[in-house]
Amino acid sequence: MKGLDPEGPLNENLRRIVAVRGAELRGLGSAVLDPGDVHALHDTRIAAKRLRYVLELGEPVLGPNAADGAKRARHIQHVLGELHDCDETLPRIARVLERLRGEDATAIRAGLAPNASDVDPESLRRARHRRKYAGLESLAAYTRARRDVLYAEFLRIWTDLEQSGTLEWLGAGAG
Amino acid sequence: MARARPVPGFADSGSFCEAAARAVRIRVEEVFERAEGVLDIEDIERVHDMRVATRRLRAAMEIFAPCFAKKQRRALLNEVKALADALGARRDADVAIVALERVGDAMPAADLPGVEHLVSELRDEQQQANDELAQALDRIEAGGLHERLLALTVERAPEPAVTM
């Protein structure tokens, strides 16, 4: 970060850092309107985290607005963290389902005669994972719904942040 | 999650770098105070608290970057990051297991085998992450990371350049 003065006053240096961190978060404003832009949401979470920690540290110098800003940043970080967990869980479930299906198909084929012309439905008894699919599919549906709800919650928090004047306060160097 | 400890005298610091030494010293102590019991997978809040403490330390080292010798700071930051990564891998598994068990509690019995399969996989990952965390803790102990981080706050050397 440019423009810091190591031997200068704490107050002025902190305000400069807060202004830069605030600008980073504000700069992501339009990108976060795409619920599928996983990278933008990740960048927003990181920007909120960086802002949160400088505000938490600087609160004794920057005053109560810093505490409010840190609280808002922490909320964004939390909701986007939960949303990120959904983005990790969904492909994980898909990978597990694919692997289990493959293992079951292999087990069914392994029980057939070498010259079998078709597969008897009774062979399903050899599919040892067959009772797992319903739960995994339900979990995927739940996780997808949860992601949608968390994104809507994030938009509410973001809109509230924009309307609160916090971004302007940050942009003005917390002054 | 444990709240950050206040930094005594922070607001009264005569300069940015005086505040840096105070803040980083407290954040270093917070990390190592939270190491006890961190390998206990029955009490997942301990690993969470230590992870948050490493985040706060990294943040302080980044905020006050111009106050420390660049090479020394970067090397130490890399070691703190390695510890944070090990804590993060354990935490990810902890959180996923708790979330899945919560969902499982609300599911009909017929749906449970799928969720239990996933939890079982995650428990293996949790154990592996815990083993790796144990190794990471041994490394920082053997390498004297705690003492070297504290020394950074004593031997701080502001550079003429004001970039980080």
mmCIF file of C-alpha atoms in Angstrom:
data_model
loop_
_atom_site.group_PDB
_atom_site.id
_atom_site.type_symbol
_atom_site.label_atom_id
_atom_site.label_comp_id
_atom_site.label_asym_id
_atom_site.label_seq_id
_atom_site.Cartn_x
_atom_site.Cartn_y
_atom_site.Cartn_z
ATOM 1 C CA MET A 1 0.000 0.000 0.000
ATOM 2 C CA LYS A 2 1.401 3.370 -1.012
ATOM 3 C CA GLY A 3 1.534 6.535 0.987
ATOM 4 C CA LEU A 4 2.053 5.150 4.469
ATOM 5 C CA ASP A 5 4.439 6.926 6.803
ATOM 6 C CA PRO A 6 5.951 4.438 9.288
ATOM 7 C CA GLU A 7 7.038 7.167 11.683
ATOM 8 C CA GLY A 8 3.906 9.248 11.144
ATOM 9 C CA PRO A 9 0.791 9.308 13.330
ATOM 10 C CA LEU A 10 -1.175 6.074 13.737
ATOM 11 C CA ASN A 11 -4.461 7.839 13.062
ATOM 12 C CA GLU A 12 -3.503 9.151 9.607
ATOM 13 C CA ASN A 13 -1.972 5.862 8.475
ATOM 14 C CA LEU A 14 -4.973 3.853 9.623
ATOM 15 C CA ARG A 15 -7.374 6.171 7.797
ATOM 16 C CA ARG A 16 -5.395 5.728 4.614
ATOM 17 C CA ILE A 17 -5.513 1.933 4.923
ATOM 18 C CA VAL A 18 -9.246 1.979 5.716
ATOM 19 C CA ALA A 19 -9.924 4.135 2.644
ATOM 20 C CA VAL A 20 -8.070 1.659 0.409
ATOM 21 C CA ARG A 21 -9.760 -1.390 1.938
ATOM 22 C CA GLY A 22 -13.149 0.311 1.668
ATOM 23 C CA ALA A 23 -12.522 1.129 -1.985
ATOM 24 C CA GLU A 24 -11.604 -2.505 -2.646
ATOM 25 C CA LEU A 25 -14.921 -3.649 -1.234
ATOM 26 C CA ARG A 26 -16.936 -0.947 -2.979
ATOM 27 C CA GLY A 27 -15.195 -1.742 -6.265
ATOM 28 C CA LEU A 28 -16.752 -5.196 -6.225
ATOM 29 C CA GLY A 29 -20.246 -3.712 -6.116
ATOM 30 C CA SER A 30 -21.478 -4.621 -9.597
ATOM 31 C CA ALA A 31 -19.788 -8.023 -9.773
ATOM 32 C CA VAL A 32 -21.651 -9.367 -6.752
ATOM 33 C CA LEU A 33 -24.996 -8.937 -8.542
ATOM 34 C CA ASP A 34 -24.329 -12.160 -10.441
ATOM 35 C CA PRO A 35 -25.204 -15.046 -8.098
ATOM 36 C CA GLY A 36 -23.198 -17.453 -10.254
ATOM 37 C CA ASP A 37 -19.980 -15.430 -10.191
ATOM 38 C CA VAL A 38 -18.231 -17.577 -7.607
ATOM 39 C CA HIS A 39 -14.922 -15.722 -8.029
ATOM 40 C CA ALA A 40 -16.467 -12.289 -7.438
ATOM 41 C CA LEU A 41 -18.232 -13.563 -4.335
ATOM 42 C CA HIS A 42 -14.954 -15.058 -3.109
ATOM 43 C CA ASP A 43 -13.132 -11.752 -3.753
ATOM 44 C CA THR A 44 -15.873 -9.918 -1.858
ATOM 45 C CA ARG A 45 -15.494 -12.244 1.115
ATOM 46 C CA ILE A 46 -11.732 -11.644 1.185
ATOM 47 C CA ALA A 47 -12.176 -7.862 0.808
ATOM 48 C CA ALA A 48 -14.715 -7.844 3.659
ATOM 49 C CA LYS A 49 -12.317 -9.838 5.824
ATOM 50 C CA ARG A 50 -9.428 -7.457 5.181
ATOM 51 C CA LEU A 51 -11.619 -4.468 5.929
ATOM 52 C CA ARG A 52 -13.031 -6.083 9.065
ATOM 53 C CA TYR A 53 -9.630 -6.716 10.616
ATOM 54 C CA VAL A 54 -8.298 -3.209 10.038
ATOM 55 C CA LEU A 55 -11.512 -1.718 11.452
ATOM 56 C CA GLU A 56 -11.440 -4.022 14.489
ATOM 57 C CA LEU A 57 -7.842 -3.124 15.170
ATOM 58 C CA GLY A 58 -8.373 0.578 14.539
ATOM 59 C CA GLU A 59 -11.587 0.982 16.534
ATOM 60 C CA PRO A 60 -9.892 2.657 19.553
ATOM 61 C CA VAL A 61 -8.582 5.321 17.172
ATOM 62 C CA LEU A 62 -11.325 5.530 14.546
ATOM 63 C CA GLY A 63 -14.313 5.514 16.887
ATOM 64 C CA PRO A 64 -17.744 3.836 16.909
ATOM 65 C CA ASN A 65 -18.215 4.008 13.129
ATOM 66 C CA ALA A 66 -15.313 1.569 12.878
ATOM 67 C CA ALA A 67 -17.094 -0.876 15.185
ATOM 68 C CA ASP A 68 -20.245 -0.596 13.060
ATOM 69 C CA GLY A 69 -18.253 -1.060 9.845
ATOM 70 C CA ALA A 70 -16.437 -4.077 11.290
ATOM 71 C CA LYS A 71 -19.769 -5.612 12.291
ATOM 72 C CA ARG A 72 -21.148 -5.163 8.781
ATOM 73 C CA ALA A 73 -17.981 -6.570 7.215
ATOM 74 C CA ARG A 74 -18.084 -9.567 9.570
ATOM 75 C CA HIS A 75 -21.699 -10.233 8.594
ATOM 76 C CA ILE A 76 -20.825 -10.163 4.876
ATOM 77 C CA GLN A 77 -17.848 -12.433 5.524
ATOM 78 C CA HIS A 78 -19.998 -14.887 7.482
ATOM 79 C CA VAL A 79 -22.834 -15.144 4.945
ATOM 80 C CA LEU A 80 -20.437 -15.454 2.007
ATOM 81 C CA GLY A 81 -18.476 -18.067 3.957
ATOM 82 C CA GLU A 82 -21.614 -20.161 4.391
ATOM 83 C CA LEU A 83 -22.428 -19.662 0.699
ATOM 84 C CA HIS A 84 -18.902 -20.772 -0.191
ATOM 85 C CA ASP A 85 -19.429 -23.944 1.866
ATOM 86 C CA CYS A 86 -22.506 -24.687 -0.295
ATOM 87 C CA ASP A 87 -20.393 -24.167 -3.423
ATOM 88 C CA GLU A 88 -17.915 -26.712 -2.075
ATOM 89 C CA THR A 89 -20.552 -29.192 -0.934
ATOM 90 C CA LEU A 90 -22.575 -29.417 -4.151
ATOM 91 C CA PRO A 91 -19.747 -30.696 -6.389
ATOM 92 C CA ARG A 92 -18.605 -32.946 -3.560
ATOM 93 C CA ILE A 93 -22.014 -34.635 -3.439
ATOM 94 C CA ALA A 94 -21.952 -34.997 -7.237
ATOM 95 C CA ARG A 95 -18.505 -36.619 -7.081
ATOM 96 C CA VAL A 96 -19.571 -39.057 -4.362
ATOM 97 C CA LEU A 97 -22.753 -39.991 -6.244
ATOM 98 C CA GLU A 98 -20.768 -40.625 -9.406
ATOM 99 C CA ARG A 99 -18.257 -42.797 -7.576
ATOM 100 C CA LEU A 100 -20.951 -44.819 -5.768
ATOM 101 C CA ARG A 101 -22.884 -45.377 -9.011
ATOM 102 C CA GLY A 102 -19.686 -46.587 -10.654
ATOM 103 C CA GLU A 103 -18.913 -48.987 -7.806
ATOM 104 C CA ASP A 104 -22.476 -50.348 -7.835
ATOM 105 C CA ALA A 105 -22.459 -50.802 -11.615
ATOM 106 C CA THR A 106 -19.147 -52.654 -11.355
ATOM 107 C CA ALA A 107 -20.519 -54.889 -8.565
ATOM 108 C CA ILE A 108 -23.658 -55.702 -10.600
ATOM 109 C CA ARG A 109 -21.635 -56.567 -13.704
ATOM 110 C CA ALA A 110 -19.228 -58.666 -11.652
ATOM 111 C CA GLY A 111 -22.078 -60.951 -10.592
ATOM 112 C CA LEU A 112 -23.219 -61.723 -14.152
ATOM 113 C CA ALA A 113 -22.331 -64.708 -16.235
ATOM 114 C CA PRO A 114 -19.609 -63.927 -18.816
ATOM 115 C CA ASN A 115 -22.067 -64.422 -21.674
ATOM 116 C CA ALA A 116 -25.036 -62.572 -20.078
ATOM 117 C CA SER A 117 -27.204 -60.813 -22.652
ATOM 118 C CA ASP A 118 -29.053 -58.607 -20.130
ATOM 119 C CA VAL A 119 -29.145 -57.734 -16.418
ATOM 120 C CA ASP A 120 -31.741 -59.223 -14.101
ATOM 121 C CA PRO A 121 -33.236 -56.520 -11.764
ATOM 122 C CA GLU A 122 -32.537 -58.947 -8.919
ATOM 123 C CA SER A 123 -28.879 -58.033 -9.431
ATOM 124 C CA LEU A 124 -29.627 -54.730 -7.683
ATOM 125 C CA ARG A 125 -29.130 -56.613 -4.422
ATOM 126 C CA ARG A 126 -25.415 -56.508 -5.165
ATOM 127 C CA ALA A 127 -25.477 -52.682 -5.334
ATOM 128 C CA ARG A 128 -24.343 -52.095 -1.763
ATOM 129 C CA HIS A 129 -24.674 -48.319 -2.024
ATOM 130 C CA ARG A 130 -28.286 -48.360 -3.240
ATOM 131 C CA ARG A 131 -29.704 -47.034 0.020
ATOM 132 C CA LYS A 132 -27.404 -44.000 -0.028
ATOM 133 C CA TYR A 133 -28.642 -42.259 -3.156
ATOM 134 C CA ALA A 134 -31.873 -40.780 -1.790
ATOM 135 C CA GLY A 135 -30.130 -39.061 1.104
ATOM 136 C CA LEU A 136 -27.409 -37.629 -1.109
ATOM 137 C CA GLU A 137 -29.955 -36.306 -3.617
ATOM 138 C CA SER A 138 -31.991 -34.758 -0.796
ATOM 139 C CA LEU A 139 -28.845 -33.194 0.590
ATOM 140 C CA ALA A 140 -28.025 -31.706 -2.812
ATOM 141 C CA ALA A 141 -31.521 -30.206 -3.084
ATOM 142 C CA TYR A 142 -31.260 -28.779 0.432
ATOM 143 C CA THR A 143 -27.808 -27.321 -0.258
ATOM 144 C CA ARG A 144 -28.937 -25.711 -3.508
ATOM 145 C CA ALA A 145 -31.940 -24.113 -1.791
ATOM 146 C CA ARG A 146 -29.720 -22.934 1.068
ATOM 147 C CA ARG A 147 -27.295 -21.322 -1.365
ATOM 148 C CA ASP A 148 -30.141 -19.395 -3.015
ATOM 149 C CA VAL A 149 -31.411 -18.174 0.346
ATOM 150 C CA LEU A 150 -27.923 -17.177 1.512
ATOM 151 C CA TYR A 151 -27.331 -15.223 -1.687
ATOM 152 C CA ALA A 152 -30.607 -13.336 -1.190
ATOM 153 C CA GLU A 153 -29.549 -12.602 2.393
ATOM 154 C CA PHE A 154 -26.179 -11.367 1.126
ATOM 155 C CA LEU A 155 -27.905 -8.982 -1.300
ATOM 156 C CA ARG A 156 -29.971 -7.583 1.574
ATOM 157 C CA ILE A 157 -26.853 -7.005 3.670
ATOM 158 C CA TRP A 158 -25.048 -5.460 0.709
ATOM 159 C CA THR A 159 -27.946 -3.099 -0.066
ATOM 160 C CA ASP A 160 -28.113 -2.143 3.590
ATOM 161 C CA LEU A 161 -24.375 -1.451 3.549
ATOM 162 C CA GLU A 162 -24.745 0.775 0.495
ATOM 163 C CA GLN A 163 -27.620 2.696 2.094
ATOM 164 C CA SER A 164 -26.009 3.009 5.514
ATOM 165 C CA GLY A 165 -23.415 5.586 4.540
ATOM 166 C CA THR A 166 -20.648 3.246 5.716
ATOM 167 C CA LEU A 167 -19.048 3.076 2.270
ATOM 168 C CA GLU A 168 -18.953 6.885 2.066
ATOM 169 C CA TRP A 169 -17.415 7.042 5.533
ATOM 170 C CA LEU A 170 -14.785 4.538 4.469
ATOM 171 C CA GLY A 171 -14.169 6.377 1.196
ATOM 172 C CA ALA A 172 -13.598 9.594 3.094
ATOM 173 C CA GLY A 173 -10.819 7.919 5.063
ATOM 174 C CA ALA A 174 -12.992 7.099 8.061
ATOM 175 C CA GLY A 175 -13.363 10.766 8.862
ATOM 176 C CA MET B 1 -15.308 -17.276 18.806
ATOM 177 C CA ALA B 2 -13.012 -15.443 21.196
ATOM 178 C CA ARG B 3 -12.934 -11.672 20.858
ATOM 179 C CA ALA B 4 -9.653 -9.985 20.036
ATOM 180 C CA ARG B 5 -7.767 -8.872 23.101
ATOM 181 C CA PRO B 6 -7.494 -5.064 23.377
ATOM 182 C CA VAL B 7 -4.015 -3.714 22.679
ATOM 183 C CA PRO B 8 -2.904 -1.697 25.734
ATOM 184 C CA GLY B 9 -1.770 1.803 24.822
ATOM 185 C CA PHE B 10 -2.635 1.341 21.150
ATOM 186 C CA ALA B 11 -4.505 4.630 20.694
ATOM 187 C CA ASP B 12 -1.782 6.540 22.520
ATOM 188 C CA SER B 13 1.028 5.223 20.340
ATOM 189 C CA GLY B 14 3.416 7.974 19.272
ATOM 190 C CA SER B 15 3.725 6.612 15.749
ATOM 191 C CA PHE B 16 2.380 4.018 13.348
ATOM 192 C CA CYS B 17 5.341 1.748 14.065
ATOM 193 C CA GLU B 18 5.065 2.087 17.816
ATOM 194 C CA ALA B 19 1.467 0.892 17.468
ATOM 195 C CA ALA B 20 2.692 -1.899 15.176
ATOM 196 C CA ALA B 21 5.001 -3.323 17.824
ATOM 197 C CA ARG B 22 2.240 -3.233 20.448
ATOM 198 C CA ALA B 23 -0.437 -4.751 18.234
ATOM 199 C CA VAL B 24 1.678 -7.515 16.722
ATOM 200 C CA ARG B 25 3.006 -8.536 20.164
ATOM 201 C CA ILE B 26 -0.540 -8.998 21.508
ATOM 202 C CA ARG B 27 -1.671 -10.852 18.389
ATOM 203 C CA VAL B 28 1.338 -13.203 18.611
ATOM 204 C CA GLU B 29 0.504 -14.006 22.224
ATOM 205 C CA GLU B 30 -3.125 -14.685 21.288
ATOM 206 C CA VAL B 31 -2.097 -17.299 18.722
ATOM 207 C CA PHE B 32 0.091 -19.261 21.105
ATOM 208 C CA GLU B 33 -2.280 -18.955 24.083
ATOM 209 C CA ARG B 34 -4.867 -20.800 21.998
ATOM 210 C CA ALA B 35 -2.659 -23.740 21.051
ATOM 211 C CA GLU B 36 -3.658 -25.818 24.072
ATOM 212 C CA GLY B 37 -6.069 -28.626 23.265
ATOM 213 C CA VAL B 38 -6.252 -27.657 19.618
ATOM 214 C CA LEU B 39 -5.798 -31.275 18.500
ATOM 215 C CA ASP B 40 -8.895 -32.385 20.442
ATOM 216 C CA ILE B 41 -11.438 -33.205 17.737
ATOM 217 C CA GLU B 42 -14.199 -33.418 20.358
ATOM 218 C CA ASP B 43 -13.871 -29.688 21.072
ATOM 219 C CA ILE B 44 -13.843 -28.018 17.677
ATOM 220 C CA GLU B 45 -13.999 -24.458 19.012
ATOM 221 C CA ARG B 46 -10.353 -24.603 20.061
ATOM 222 C CA VAL B 47 -9.090 -24.997 16.506
ATOM 223 C CA HIS B 48 -11.496 -22.260 15.414
ATOM 224 C CA ASP B 49 -10.199 -19.824 18.038
ATOM 225 C CA MET B 50 -6.572 -20.481 17.144
ATOM 226 C CA ARG B 51 -7.349 -20.091 13.452
ATOM 227 C CA VAL B 52 -9.040 -16.731 14.033
ATOM 228 C CA ALA B 53 -6.042 -15.671 16.131
ATOM 229 C CA THR B 54 -3.694 -16.497 13.228
ATOM 230 C CA ARG B 55 -5.919 -14.458 10.905
ATOM 231 C CA ARG B 56 -5.722 -11.483 13.234
ATOM 232 C CA LEU B 57 -1.959 -11.836 13.475
ATOM 233 C CA ARG B 58 -1.587 -12.024 9.698
ATOM 234 C CA ALA B 59 -3.826 -8.981 9.321
ATOM 235 C CA ALA B 60 -1.722 -7.001 11.806
ATOM 236 C CA MET B 61 1.513 -8.023 10.066
ATOM 237 C CA GLU B 62 0.048 -6.913 6.735
ATOM 238 C CA ILE B 63 -1.406 -3.639 8.027
ATOM 239 C CA PHE B 64 1.876 -2.679 9.661
ATOM 240 C CA ALA B 65 4.090 -4.106 6.921
ATOM 241 C CA PRO B 66 6.183 -0.931 6.441
ATOM 242 C CA CYS B 67 7.290 -1.131 10.073
ATOM 243 C CA PHE B 68 9.190 -4.404 9.723
ATOM 244 C CA ALA B 69 12.168 -5.570 7.682
ATOM 245 C CA LYS B 70 10.604 -6.900 4.505
ATOM 246 C CA LYS B 71 12.544 -10.165 4.186
ATOM 247 C CA GLN B 72 12.123 -11.131 7.829
ATOM 248 C CA ARG B 73 8.427 -10.217 7.850
ATOM 249 C CA ARG B 74 7.684 -12.184 4.693
ATOM 250 C CA ALA B 75 9.462 -15.287 5.972
ATOM 251 C CA LEU B 76 7.563 -15.181 9.261
ATOM 252 C CA LEU B 77 4.290 -14.445 7.520
ATOM 253 C CA ASN B 78 4.783 -17.542 5.347
ATOM 254 C CA GLU B 79 5.244 -19.668 8.456
ATOM 255 C CA VAL B 80 2.127 -18.207 10.068
ATOM 256 C CA LYS B 81 0.239 -18.836 6.836
ATOM 257 C CA ALA B 82 1.354 -22.490 6.805
ATOM 258 C CA LEU B 83 0.018 -22.856 10.342
ATOM 259 C CA ALA B 84 -3.219 -21.105 9.332
ATOM 260 C CA ASP B 85 -3.614 -23.467 6.366
ATOM 261 C CA ALA B 86 -3.235 -26.504 8.629
ATOM 262 C CA LEU B 87 -5.795 -25.070 11.053
ATOM 263 C CA GLY B 88 -8.082 -24.229 8.141
ATOM 264 C CA ALA B 89 -8.037 -27.761 6.733
ATOM 265 C CA ARG B 90 -9.048 -29.160 10.158
ATOM 266 C CA ARG B 91 -11.689 -26.465 10.581
ATOM 267 C CA ASP B 92 -13.211 -27.119 7.140
ATOM 268 C CA ALA B 93 -13.749 -30.771 8.020
ATOM 269 C CA ASP B 94 -15.077 -29.889 11.507
ATOM 270 C CA VAL B 95 -17.625 -27.451 10.104
ATOM 271 C CA ALA B 96 -18.775 -29.765 7.309
ATOM 272 C CA ILE B 97 -19.330 -32.644 9.742
ATOM 273 C CA VAL B 98 -21.387 -30.503 12.126
ATOM 274 C CA ALA B 99 -23.486 -29.132 9.248
ATOM 275 C CA LEU B 100 -24.156 -32.588 7.792
ATOM 276 C CA GLU B 101 -25.063 -34.045 11.177
ATOM 277 C CA ARG B 102 -27.516 -31.199 11.687
ATOM 278 C CA VAL B 103 -29.151 -31.941 8.332
ATOM 279 C CA GLY B 104 -29.097 -35.657 9.109
ATOM 280 C CA ASP B 105 -31.007 -35.052 12.351
ATOM 281 C CA ALA B 106 -33.875 -33.592 10.315
ATOM 282 C CA MET B 107 -33.952 -36.347 7.669
ATOM 283 C CA PRO B 108 -36.171 -39.430 7.576
ATOM 284 C CA ALA B 109 -34.329 -42.607 8.563
ATOM 285 C CA ALA B 110 -34.423 -43.899 4.973
ATOM 286 C CA ASP B 111 -32.282 -40.960 3.811
ATOM 287 C CA LEU B 112 -29.630 -41.269 6.496
ATOM 288 C CA PRO B 113 -27.226 -43.787 4.885
ATOM 289 C CA GLY B 114 -26.204 -41.269 2.196
ATOM 290 C CA VAL B 115 -25.456 -38.532 4.709
ATOM 291 C CA GLU B 116 -23.677 -40.972 7.009
ATOM 292 C CA HIS B 117 -21.484 -42.049 4.085
ATOM 293 C CA LEU B 118 -20.454 -38.434 3.507
ATOM 294 C CA VAL B 119 -19.833 -37.856 7.222
ATOM 295 C CA SER B 120 -17.656 -40.963 7.320
ATOM 296 C CA GLU B 121 -15.518 -39.638 4.459
ATOM 297 C CA LEU B 122 -15.231 -36.292 6.225
ATOM 298 C CA ARG B 123 -14.178 -37.949 9.490
ATOM 299 C CA ASP B 124 -11.271 -39.556 7.617
ATOM 300 C CA GLU B 125 -10.330 -36.133 6.232
ATOM 301 C CA GLN B 126 -10.659 -34.591 9.686
ATOM 302 C CA GLN B 127 -8.267 -37.162 11.143
ATOM 303 C CA GLN B 128 -5.773 -36.649 8.336
ATOM 304 C CA ALA B 129 -6.004 -32.861 8.759
ATOM 305 C CA ASN B 130 -5.488 -33.288 12.508
ATOM 306 C CA ASP B 131 -2.351 -35.368 11.916
ATOM 307 C CA GLU B 132 -1.019 -32.682 9.591
ATOM 308 C CA LEU B 133 -1.884 -29.985 12.134
ATOM 309 C CA ALA B 134 0.068 -31.915 14.785
ATOM 310 C CA GLN B 135 3.079 -31.923 12.466
ATOM 311 C CA ALA B 136 2.678 -28.194 11.800
ATOM 312 C CA LEU B 137 2.567 -27.481 15.554
ATOM 313 C CA ASP B 138 5.696 -29.590 16.081
ATOM 314 C CA ARG B 139 7.468 -27.653 13.329
ATOM 315 C CA ILE B 140 6.683 -24.230 14.764
ATOM 316 C CA GLU B 141 7.715 -25.406 18.220
ATOM 317 C CA ALA B 142 11.012 -26.783 16.947
ATOM 318 C CA GLY B 143 11.609 -23.696 14.825
ATOM 319 C CA GLY B 144 10.935 -21.263 17.670
ATOM 320 C CA LEU B 145 8.303 -19.357 15.693
ATOM 321 C CA HIS B 146 6.806 -17.822 18.834
ATOM 322 C CA GLU B 147 10.115 -16.339 19.943
ATOM 323 C CA ARG B 148 11.027 -15.167 16.446
ATOM 324 C CA LEU B 149 7.686 -13.399 16.050
ATOM 325 C CA LEU B 150 8.152 -11.625 19.366
ATOM 326 C CA ALA B 151 11.667 -10.646 18.321
ATOM 327 C CA LEU B 152 10.184 -9.020 15.214
ATOM 328 C CA THR B 153 8.281 -6.593 17.428
ATOM 329 C CA VAL B 154 11.435 -5.687 19.342
ATOM 330 C CA GLU B 155 13.806 -5.419 16.422
ATOM 331 C CA ARG B 156 11.417 -3.667 14.101
ATOM 332 C CA ALA B 157 13.234 -1.783 11.398
ATOM 333 C CA PRO B 158 11.178 0.736 9.438
ATOM 334 C CA GLU B 159 12.286 0.979 5.862
ATOM 335 C CA PRO B 160 12.612 4.218 3.986
ATOM 336 C CA ALA B 161 10.319 2.878 1.242
ATOM 337 C CA VAL B 162 6.618 3.125 2.116
ATOM 338 C CA THR B 163 5.231 0.278 0.039
ATOM 339 C CA MET B 164 4.054 -3.173 1.046
#
